[in-house]
CSV table of C-alpha atoms and ligand atoms in Angstrom, one decimal:
chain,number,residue,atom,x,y,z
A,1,UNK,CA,-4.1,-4.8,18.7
A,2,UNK,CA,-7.2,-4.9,17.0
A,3,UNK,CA,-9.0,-1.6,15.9
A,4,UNK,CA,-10.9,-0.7,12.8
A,5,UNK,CA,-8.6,2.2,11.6
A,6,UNK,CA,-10.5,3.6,8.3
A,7,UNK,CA,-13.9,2.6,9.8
A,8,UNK,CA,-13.5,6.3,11.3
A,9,UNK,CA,-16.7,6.8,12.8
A,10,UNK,CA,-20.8,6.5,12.6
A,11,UNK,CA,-21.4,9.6,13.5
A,12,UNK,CA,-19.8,12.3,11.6
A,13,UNK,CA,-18.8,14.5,14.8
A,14,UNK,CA,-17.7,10.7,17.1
A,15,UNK,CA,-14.0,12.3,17.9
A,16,UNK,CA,-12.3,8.6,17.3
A,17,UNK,CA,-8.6,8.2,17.2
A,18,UNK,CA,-9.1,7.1,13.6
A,19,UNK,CA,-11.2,10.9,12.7
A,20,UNK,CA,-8.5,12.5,14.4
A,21,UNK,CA,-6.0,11.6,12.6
A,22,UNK,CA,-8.2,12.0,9.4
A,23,UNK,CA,-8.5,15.7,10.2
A,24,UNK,CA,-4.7,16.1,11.2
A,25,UNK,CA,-3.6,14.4,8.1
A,26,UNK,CA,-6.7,16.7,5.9
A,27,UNK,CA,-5.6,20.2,7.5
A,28,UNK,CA,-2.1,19.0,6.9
A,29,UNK,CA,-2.3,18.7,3.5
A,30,UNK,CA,-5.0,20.5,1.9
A,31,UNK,CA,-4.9,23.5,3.9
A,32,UNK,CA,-1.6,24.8,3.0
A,33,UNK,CA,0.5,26.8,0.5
A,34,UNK,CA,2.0,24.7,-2.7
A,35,UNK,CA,1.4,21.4,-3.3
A,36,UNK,CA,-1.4,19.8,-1.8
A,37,UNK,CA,-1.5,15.8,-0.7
A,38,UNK,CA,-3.5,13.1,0.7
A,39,UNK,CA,-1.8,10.0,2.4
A,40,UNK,CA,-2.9,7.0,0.0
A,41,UNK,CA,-4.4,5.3,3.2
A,42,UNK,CA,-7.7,6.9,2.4
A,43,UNK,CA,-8.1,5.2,-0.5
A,44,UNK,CA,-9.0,2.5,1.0
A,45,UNK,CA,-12.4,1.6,1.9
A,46,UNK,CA,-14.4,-1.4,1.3
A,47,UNK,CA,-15.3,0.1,-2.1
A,48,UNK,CA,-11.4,1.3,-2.5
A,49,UNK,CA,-10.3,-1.8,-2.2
A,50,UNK,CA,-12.6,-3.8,-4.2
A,51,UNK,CA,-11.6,-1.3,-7.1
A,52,UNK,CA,-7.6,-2.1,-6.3
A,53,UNK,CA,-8.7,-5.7,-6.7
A,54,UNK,CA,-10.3,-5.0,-10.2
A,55,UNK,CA,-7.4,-2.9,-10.8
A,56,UNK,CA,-4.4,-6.2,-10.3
A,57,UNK,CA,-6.7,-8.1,-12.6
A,58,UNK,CA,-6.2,-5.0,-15.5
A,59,UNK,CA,-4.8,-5.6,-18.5
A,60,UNK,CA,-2.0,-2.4,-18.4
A,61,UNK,CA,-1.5,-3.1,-14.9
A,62,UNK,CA,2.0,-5.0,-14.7
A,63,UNK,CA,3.2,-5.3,-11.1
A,64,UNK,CA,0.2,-7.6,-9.4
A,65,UNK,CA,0.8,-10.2,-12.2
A,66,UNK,CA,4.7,-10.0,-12.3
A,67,UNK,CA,5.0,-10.2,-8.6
A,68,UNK,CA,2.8,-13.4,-8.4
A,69,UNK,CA,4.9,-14.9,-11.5
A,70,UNK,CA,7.7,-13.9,-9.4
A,71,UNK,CA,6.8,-15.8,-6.3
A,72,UNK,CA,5.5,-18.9,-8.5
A,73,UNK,CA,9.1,-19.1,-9.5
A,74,UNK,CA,11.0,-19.0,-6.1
A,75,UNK,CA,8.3,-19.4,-3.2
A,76,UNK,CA,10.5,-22.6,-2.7
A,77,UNK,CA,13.8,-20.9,-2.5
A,78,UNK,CA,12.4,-18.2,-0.7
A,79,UNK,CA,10.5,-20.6,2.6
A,80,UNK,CA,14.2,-22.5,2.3
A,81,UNK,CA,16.4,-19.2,3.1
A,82,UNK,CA,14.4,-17.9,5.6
A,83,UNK,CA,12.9,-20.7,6.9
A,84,UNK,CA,10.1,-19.0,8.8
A,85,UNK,CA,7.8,-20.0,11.9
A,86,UNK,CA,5.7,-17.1,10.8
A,87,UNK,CA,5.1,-14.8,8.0
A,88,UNK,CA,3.8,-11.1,8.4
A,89,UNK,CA,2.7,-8.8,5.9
A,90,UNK,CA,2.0,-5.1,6.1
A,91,UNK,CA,-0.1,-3.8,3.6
A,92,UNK,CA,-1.8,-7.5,3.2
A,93,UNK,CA,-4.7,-6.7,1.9
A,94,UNK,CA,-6.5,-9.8,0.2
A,95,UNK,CA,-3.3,-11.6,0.0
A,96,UNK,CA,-4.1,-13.5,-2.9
A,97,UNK,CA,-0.4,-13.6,-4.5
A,98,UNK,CA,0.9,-14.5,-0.2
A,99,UNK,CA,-0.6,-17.3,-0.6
A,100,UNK,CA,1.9,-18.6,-3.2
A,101,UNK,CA,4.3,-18.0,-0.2
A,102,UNK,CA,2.4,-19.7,2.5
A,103,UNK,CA,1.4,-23.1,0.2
A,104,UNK,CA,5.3,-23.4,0.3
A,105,UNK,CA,6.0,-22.6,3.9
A,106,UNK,CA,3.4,-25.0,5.3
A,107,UNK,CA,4.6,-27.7,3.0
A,108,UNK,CA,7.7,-27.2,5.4
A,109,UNK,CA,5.8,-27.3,8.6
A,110,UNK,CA,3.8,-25.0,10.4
A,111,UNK,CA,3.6,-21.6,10.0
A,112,UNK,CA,1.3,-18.6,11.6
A,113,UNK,CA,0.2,-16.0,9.4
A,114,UNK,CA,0.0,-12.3,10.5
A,115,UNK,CA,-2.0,-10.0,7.9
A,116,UNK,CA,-1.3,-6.4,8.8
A,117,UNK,CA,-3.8,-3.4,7.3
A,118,UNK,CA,-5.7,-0.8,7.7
A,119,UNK,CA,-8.7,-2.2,6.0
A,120,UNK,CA,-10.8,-4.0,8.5
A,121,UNK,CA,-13.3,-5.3,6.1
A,122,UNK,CA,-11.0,-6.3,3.4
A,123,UNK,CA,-8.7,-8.2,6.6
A,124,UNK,CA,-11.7,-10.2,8.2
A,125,UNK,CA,-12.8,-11.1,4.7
A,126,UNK,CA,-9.1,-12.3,3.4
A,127,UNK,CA,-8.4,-14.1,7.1
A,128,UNK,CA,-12.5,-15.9,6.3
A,129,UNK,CA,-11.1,-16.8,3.2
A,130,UNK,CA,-7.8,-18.3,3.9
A,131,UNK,CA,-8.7,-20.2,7.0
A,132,UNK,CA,-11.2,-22.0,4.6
A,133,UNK,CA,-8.6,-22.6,1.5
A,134,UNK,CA,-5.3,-23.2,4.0
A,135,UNK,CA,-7.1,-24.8,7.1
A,136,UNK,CA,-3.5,-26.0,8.2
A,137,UNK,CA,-2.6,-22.5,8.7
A,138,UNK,CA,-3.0,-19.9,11.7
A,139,UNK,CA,-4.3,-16.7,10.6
A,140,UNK,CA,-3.7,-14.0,13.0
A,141,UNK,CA,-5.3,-10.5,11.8
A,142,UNK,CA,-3.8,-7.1,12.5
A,143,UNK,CA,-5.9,-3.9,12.1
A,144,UNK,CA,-3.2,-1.4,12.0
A,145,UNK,CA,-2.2,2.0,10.8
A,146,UNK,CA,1.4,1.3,9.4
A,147,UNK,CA,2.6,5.0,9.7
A,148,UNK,CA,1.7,4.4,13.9
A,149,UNK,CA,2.4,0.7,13.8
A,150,UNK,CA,4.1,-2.0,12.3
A,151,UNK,CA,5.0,-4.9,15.0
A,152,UNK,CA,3.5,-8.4,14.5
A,153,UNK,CA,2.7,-8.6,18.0
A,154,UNK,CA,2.2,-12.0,19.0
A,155,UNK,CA,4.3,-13.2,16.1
A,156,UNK,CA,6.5,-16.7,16.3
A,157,UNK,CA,10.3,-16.4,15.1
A,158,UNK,CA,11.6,-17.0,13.3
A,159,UNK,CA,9.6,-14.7,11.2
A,160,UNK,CA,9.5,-13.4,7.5
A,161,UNK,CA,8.3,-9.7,7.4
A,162,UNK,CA,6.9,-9.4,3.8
A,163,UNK,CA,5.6,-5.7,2.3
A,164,UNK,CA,4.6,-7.0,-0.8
A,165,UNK,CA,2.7,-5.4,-3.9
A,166,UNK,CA,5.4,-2.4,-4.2
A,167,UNK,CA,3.4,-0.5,-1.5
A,168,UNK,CA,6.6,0.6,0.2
A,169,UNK,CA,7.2,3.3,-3.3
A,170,UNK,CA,4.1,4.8,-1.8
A,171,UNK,CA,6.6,6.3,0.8
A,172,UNK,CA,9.0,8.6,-0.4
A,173,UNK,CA,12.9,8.1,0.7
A,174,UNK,CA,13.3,9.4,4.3
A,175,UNK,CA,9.1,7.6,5.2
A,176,UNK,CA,10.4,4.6,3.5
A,177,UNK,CA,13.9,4.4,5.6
A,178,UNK,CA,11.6,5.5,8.8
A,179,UNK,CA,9.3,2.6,8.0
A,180,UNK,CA,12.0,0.2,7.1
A,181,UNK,CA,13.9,1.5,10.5
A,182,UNK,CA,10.8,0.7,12.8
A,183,UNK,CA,10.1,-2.8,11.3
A,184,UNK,CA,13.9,-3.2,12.0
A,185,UNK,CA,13.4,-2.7,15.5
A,186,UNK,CA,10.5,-5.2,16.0
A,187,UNK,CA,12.6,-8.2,14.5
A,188,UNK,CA,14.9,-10.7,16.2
A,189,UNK,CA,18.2,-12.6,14.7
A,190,UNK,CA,17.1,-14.7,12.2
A,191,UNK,CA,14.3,-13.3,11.0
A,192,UNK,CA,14.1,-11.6,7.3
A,193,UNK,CA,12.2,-8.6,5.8
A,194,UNK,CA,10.9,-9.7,1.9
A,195,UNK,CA,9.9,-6.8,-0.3
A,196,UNK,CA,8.2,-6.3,-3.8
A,197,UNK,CA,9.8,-3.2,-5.6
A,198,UNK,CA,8.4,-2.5,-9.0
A,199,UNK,CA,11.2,-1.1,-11.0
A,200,UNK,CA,12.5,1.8,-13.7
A,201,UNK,CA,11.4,1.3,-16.7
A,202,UNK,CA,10.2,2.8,-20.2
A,203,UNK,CA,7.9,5.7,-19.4
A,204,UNK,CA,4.7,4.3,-21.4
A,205,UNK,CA,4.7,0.6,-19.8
A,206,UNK,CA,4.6,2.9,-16.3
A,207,UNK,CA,2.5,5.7,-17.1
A,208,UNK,CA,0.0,2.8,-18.7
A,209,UNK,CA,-0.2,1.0,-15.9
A,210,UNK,CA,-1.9,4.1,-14.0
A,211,UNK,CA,-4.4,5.3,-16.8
A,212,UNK,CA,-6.1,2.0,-18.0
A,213,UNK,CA,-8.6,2.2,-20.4
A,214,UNK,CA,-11.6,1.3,-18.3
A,215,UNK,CA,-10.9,3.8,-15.7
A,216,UNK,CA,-10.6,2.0,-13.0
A,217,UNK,CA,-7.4,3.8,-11.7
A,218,UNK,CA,-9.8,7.1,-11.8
A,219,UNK,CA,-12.2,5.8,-10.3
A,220,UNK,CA,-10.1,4.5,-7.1
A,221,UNK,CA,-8.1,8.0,-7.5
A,222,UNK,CA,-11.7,9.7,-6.7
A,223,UNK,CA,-12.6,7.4,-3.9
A,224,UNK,CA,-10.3,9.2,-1.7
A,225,UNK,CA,-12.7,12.2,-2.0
A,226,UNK,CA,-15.7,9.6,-1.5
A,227,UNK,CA,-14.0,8.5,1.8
A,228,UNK,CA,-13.9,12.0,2.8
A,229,UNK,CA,-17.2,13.1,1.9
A,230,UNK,CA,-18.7,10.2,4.2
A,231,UNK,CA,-15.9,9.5,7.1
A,232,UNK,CA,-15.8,13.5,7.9
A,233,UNK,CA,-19.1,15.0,6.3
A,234,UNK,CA,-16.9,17.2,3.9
A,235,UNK,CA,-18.7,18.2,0.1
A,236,UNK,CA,-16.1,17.7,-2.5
A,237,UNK,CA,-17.6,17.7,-5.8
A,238,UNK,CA,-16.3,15.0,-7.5
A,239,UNK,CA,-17.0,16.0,-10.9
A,240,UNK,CA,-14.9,19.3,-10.4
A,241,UNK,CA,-11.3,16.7,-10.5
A,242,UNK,CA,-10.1,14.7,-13.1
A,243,UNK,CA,-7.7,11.5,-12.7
A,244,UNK,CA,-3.9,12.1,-13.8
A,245,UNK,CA,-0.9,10.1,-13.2
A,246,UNK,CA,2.3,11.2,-14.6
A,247,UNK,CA,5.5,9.3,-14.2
A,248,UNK,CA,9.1,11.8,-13.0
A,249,UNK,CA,12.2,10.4,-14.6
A,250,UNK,CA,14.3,12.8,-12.3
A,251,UNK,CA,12.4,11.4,-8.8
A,252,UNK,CA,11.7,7.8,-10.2
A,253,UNK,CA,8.0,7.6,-9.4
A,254,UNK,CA,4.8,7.6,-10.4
A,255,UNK,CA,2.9,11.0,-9.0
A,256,UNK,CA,-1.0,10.2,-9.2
A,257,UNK,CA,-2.9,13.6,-8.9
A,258,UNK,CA,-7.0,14.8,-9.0
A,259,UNK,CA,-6.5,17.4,-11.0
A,260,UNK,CA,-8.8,20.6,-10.1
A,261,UNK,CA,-10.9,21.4,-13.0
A,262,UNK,CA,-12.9,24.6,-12.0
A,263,UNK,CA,-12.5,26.7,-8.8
A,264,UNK,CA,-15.0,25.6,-5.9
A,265,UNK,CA,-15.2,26.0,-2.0
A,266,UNK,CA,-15.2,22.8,-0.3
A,267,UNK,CA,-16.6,22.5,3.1
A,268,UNK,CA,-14.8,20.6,5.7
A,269,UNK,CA,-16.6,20.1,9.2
A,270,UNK,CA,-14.0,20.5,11.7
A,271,UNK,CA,-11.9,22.7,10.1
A,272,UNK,CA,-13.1,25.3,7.7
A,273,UNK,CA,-13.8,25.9,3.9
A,274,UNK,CA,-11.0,24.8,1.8
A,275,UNK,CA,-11.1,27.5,-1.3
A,276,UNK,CA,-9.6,25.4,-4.8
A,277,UNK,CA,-8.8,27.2,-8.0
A,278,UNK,CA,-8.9,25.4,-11.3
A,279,UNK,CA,-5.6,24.1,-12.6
A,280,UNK,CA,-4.3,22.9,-9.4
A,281,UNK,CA,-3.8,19.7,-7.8
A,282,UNK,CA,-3.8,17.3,-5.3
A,283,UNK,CA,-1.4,15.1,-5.0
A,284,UNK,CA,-3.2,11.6,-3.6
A,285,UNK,CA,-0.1,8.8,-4.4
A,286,UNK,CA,4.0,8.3,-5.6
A,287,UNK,CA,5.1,5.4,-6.6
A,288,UNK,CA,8.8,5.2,-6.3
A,289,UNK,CA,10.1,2.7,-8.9
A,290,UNK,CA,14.2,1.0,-8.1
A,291,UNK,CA,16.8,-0.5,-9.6
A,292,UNK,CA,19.1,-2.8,-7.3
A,293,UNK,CA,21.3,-0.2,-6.7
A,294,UNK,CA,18.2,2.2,-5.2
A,295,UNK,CA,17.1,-1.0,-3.6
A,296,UNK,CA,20.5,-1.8,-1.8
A,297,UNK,CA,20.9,1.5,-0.7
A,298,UNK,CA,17.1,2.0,1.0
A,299,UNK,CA,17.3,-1.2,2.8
A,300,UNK,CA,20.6,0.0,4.1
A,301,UNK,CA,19.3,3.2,5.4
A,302,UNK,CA,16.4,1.1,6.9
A,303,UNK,CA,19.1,-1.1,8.6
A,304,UNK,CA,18.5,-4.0,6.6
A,305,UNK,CA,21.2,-5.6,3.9
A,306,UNK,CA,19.9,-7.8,0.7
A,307,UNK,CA,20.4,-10.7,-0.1
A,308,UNK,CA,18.7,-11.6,-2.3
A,309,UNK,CA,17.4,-10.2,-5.9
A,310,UNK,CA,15.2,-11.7,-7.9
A,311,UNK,CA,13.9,-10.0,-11.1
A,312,UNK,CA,10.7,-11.0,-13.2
A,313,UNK,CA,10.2,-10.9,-17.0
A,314,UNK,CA,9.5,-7.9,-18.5
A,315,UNK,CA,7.8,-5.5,-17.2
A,316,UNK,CA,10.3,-6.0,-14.6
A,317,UNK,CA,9.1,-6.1,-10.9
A,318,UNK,CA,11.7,-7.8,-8.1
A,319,UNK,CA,11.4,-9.6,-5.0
A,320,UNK,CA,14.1,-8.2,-2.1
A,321,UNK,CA,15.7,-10.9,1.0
A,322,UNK,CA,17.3,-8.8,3.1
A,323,UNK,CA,18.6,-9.4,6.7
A,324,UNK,CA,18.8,-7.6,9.4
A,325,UNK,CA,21.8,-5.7,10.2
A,326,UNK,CA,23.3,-6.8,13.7
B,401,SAM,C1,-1.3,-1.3,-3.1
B,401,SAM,S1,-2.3,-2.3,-2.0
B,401,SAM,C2,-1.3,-3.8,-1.9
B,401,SAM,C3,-2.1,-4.9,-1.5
B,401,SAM,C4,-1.4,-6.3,-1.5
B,401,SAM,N1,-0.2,-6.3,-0.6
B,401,SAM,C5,-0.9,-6.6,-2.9
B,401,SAM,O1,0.3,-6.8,-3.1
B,401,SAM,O2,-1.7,-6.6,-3.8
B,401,SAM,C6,-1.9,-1.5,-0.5
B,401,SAM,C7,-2.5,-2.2,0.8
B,401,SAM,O3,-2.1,-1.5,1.9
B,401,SAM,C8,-3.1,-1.1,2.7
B,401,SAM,N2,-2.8,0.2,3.4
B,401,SAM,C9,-2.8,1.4,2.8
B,401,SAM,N3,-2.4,2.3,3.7
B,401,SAM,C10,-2.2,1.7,4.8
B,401,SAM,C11,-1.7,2.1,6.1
B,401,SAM,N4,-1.5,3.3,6.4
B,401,SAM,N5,-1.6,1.1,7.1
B,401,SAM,C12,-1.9,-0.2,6.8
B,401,SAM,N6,-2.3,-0.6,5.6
B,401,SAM,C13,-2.4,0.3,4.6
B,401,SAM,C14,-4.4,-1.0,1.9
B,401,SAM,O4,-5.6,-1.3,2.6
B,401,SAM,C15,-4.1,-2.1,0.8
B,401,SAM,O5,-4.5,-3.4,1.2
């Protein structure tokens, strides 16, 4: 399946799937009592992206770095125990750390690769790229929607699923199990799910890691409202919200808010004015953080069980092997 899903349309009224589902998830969660949300999707455009690049190279920003230290470590281990014909990832992005992983699996033989996200541009570039650095390998892009779709279609098994970079804490409990539940269903005996959990820790290490000093987090925390200005044709001012990210010991995430600084009426074509009073929010990411315990019990909800743990340095970040149940 290959469709460009935030490339929504040239033409601000062009009713694609993709502008549909922009406007659903928009009236959803903007136009309604308490708490207002985005999905986190929507921060990713080609500009989004690029700033989530600059923002795994930050200095605060932990995970990106312990992850790839992580997978330094047991890449090995990891292409022994699961010994896979093919590795997809969901949520690839420019899978500069999976290519740790997929050094070790082709030194075993071959292996297809199936890079699964919504990004388009960021996808054709990363599969450009690795077909010139691993030319051994068979890169097999997915342009996909993962709250639609999550199957490698087309993929060989056995076959590692990986959902690297903590992106699965951008779900909350019963979205992650759902996830979890339909990768579950598109897997076969033998194959293995790998995940990248970031995990509790002291307040200040995560709360740092979503303020830098640069501002780069704020300025990928306002692209969301970029995206929306161009993809529907909508005229939030972005000086009128301010960047905050707050970690909740009692949920174990990360909430990342734009903060509404004075009131303002917000034209959105194709549904209405959205009226926004200073002092509230909205709510544009979590970020769940685990412990093994949390981590057990989420992958068996999902119908998967772990196997294996491994846990970096501090700050700590782990890698998940789980099976699928039978
Ligand atoms: C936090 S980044 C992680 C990127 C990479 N896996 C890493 O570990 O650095 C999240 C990635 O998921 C993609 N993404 C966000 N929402 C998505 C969705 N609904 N469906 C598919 N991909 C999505 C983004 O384009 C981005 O590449």
């Amino acid at each position: 399946m290959m469709h460009d899903a935030l490339a929504v349309s040239t033409a601000v009224d062009a009713p694609t799937p993709a502008r549909t589902r922009m406007l659903a998830d928009v009236r959803d969660g903007l136009f309604r009592r308490g708490q207002k949300e985005l999905p986190p999707t929507y921060f990713y455009d080609a500009r989004g992206s690029r700033l989530f690049d600059e923002i795994t190279r930050l200095e605060e920003y932990y995970p990106t770095r312990a992850e790839r230290a992580l997978l330094e470590t047991h890449a090995d281990a990891i292409a022994e125990l699961t010994s896979p014909r093919a590795f997809a990832e969901l949520g690839a992005g420019t899978a500069e750390k999976s290519r740790v992983l997929l050094r070790a699996m082709l030194a075993r033989g071959p292996v297809q690769y199936l890079p699964i996200d919504v990004d388009g541009h960021t996808l054709d570039e990363t599969a450009r790229a690795l077909r010139r650095a691993l030319p051994a390998l068979e890169v097999a892009p997915i342009v996909a929607d993962m709250r639609d779709d999550v199957s490698a279609d087309g993929a060989r098994h056995p076959l590692l699923y990986g959902f690297l970079g903590s992106t699965i804490g951008n779900f909350d409990t019963p979205a992650a199990v759902a996830l979890l539940q339909s990768i579950r269903t598109s897997l076969r005996p033998g194959d293995r799910l790998l995940v990248g959990m970031d995990l509790v820790k002291d307040t200040r290490v995560l709360e740092a890691a979503y303020n830098d000093g640069k501002g780069v987090t704020r300025e990928f925390n306002l692209n969301v409202l970029r995206v929306l200005n161009r993809e529907l044709g909508a005229d939030f001012p972005l000086e009128a919200f301010e960047h905050r990210a707050i970690y909740d010991e009692a949920l174990a995430r990360i909430e990342m808010h734009l903060d509404v600084r004075r009131d303002c009426t917000v034209r959105v074509p194709g549904i209405g004015c959205l009226e926004l009073v200073a002092g509230e929010s909205i709510r544009t990411e979590i970020s769940c953080k685990y412990d093994r315990a949390s981590a057990t019990a989420l992958l068996a909800a999902g119908g998967f069980q772990l196997t294996e743990w491994f846990v970096s340095a501090a700050p700590e970040f782990a890698l998940a092997v789980a099976e699928p149940v039978e």
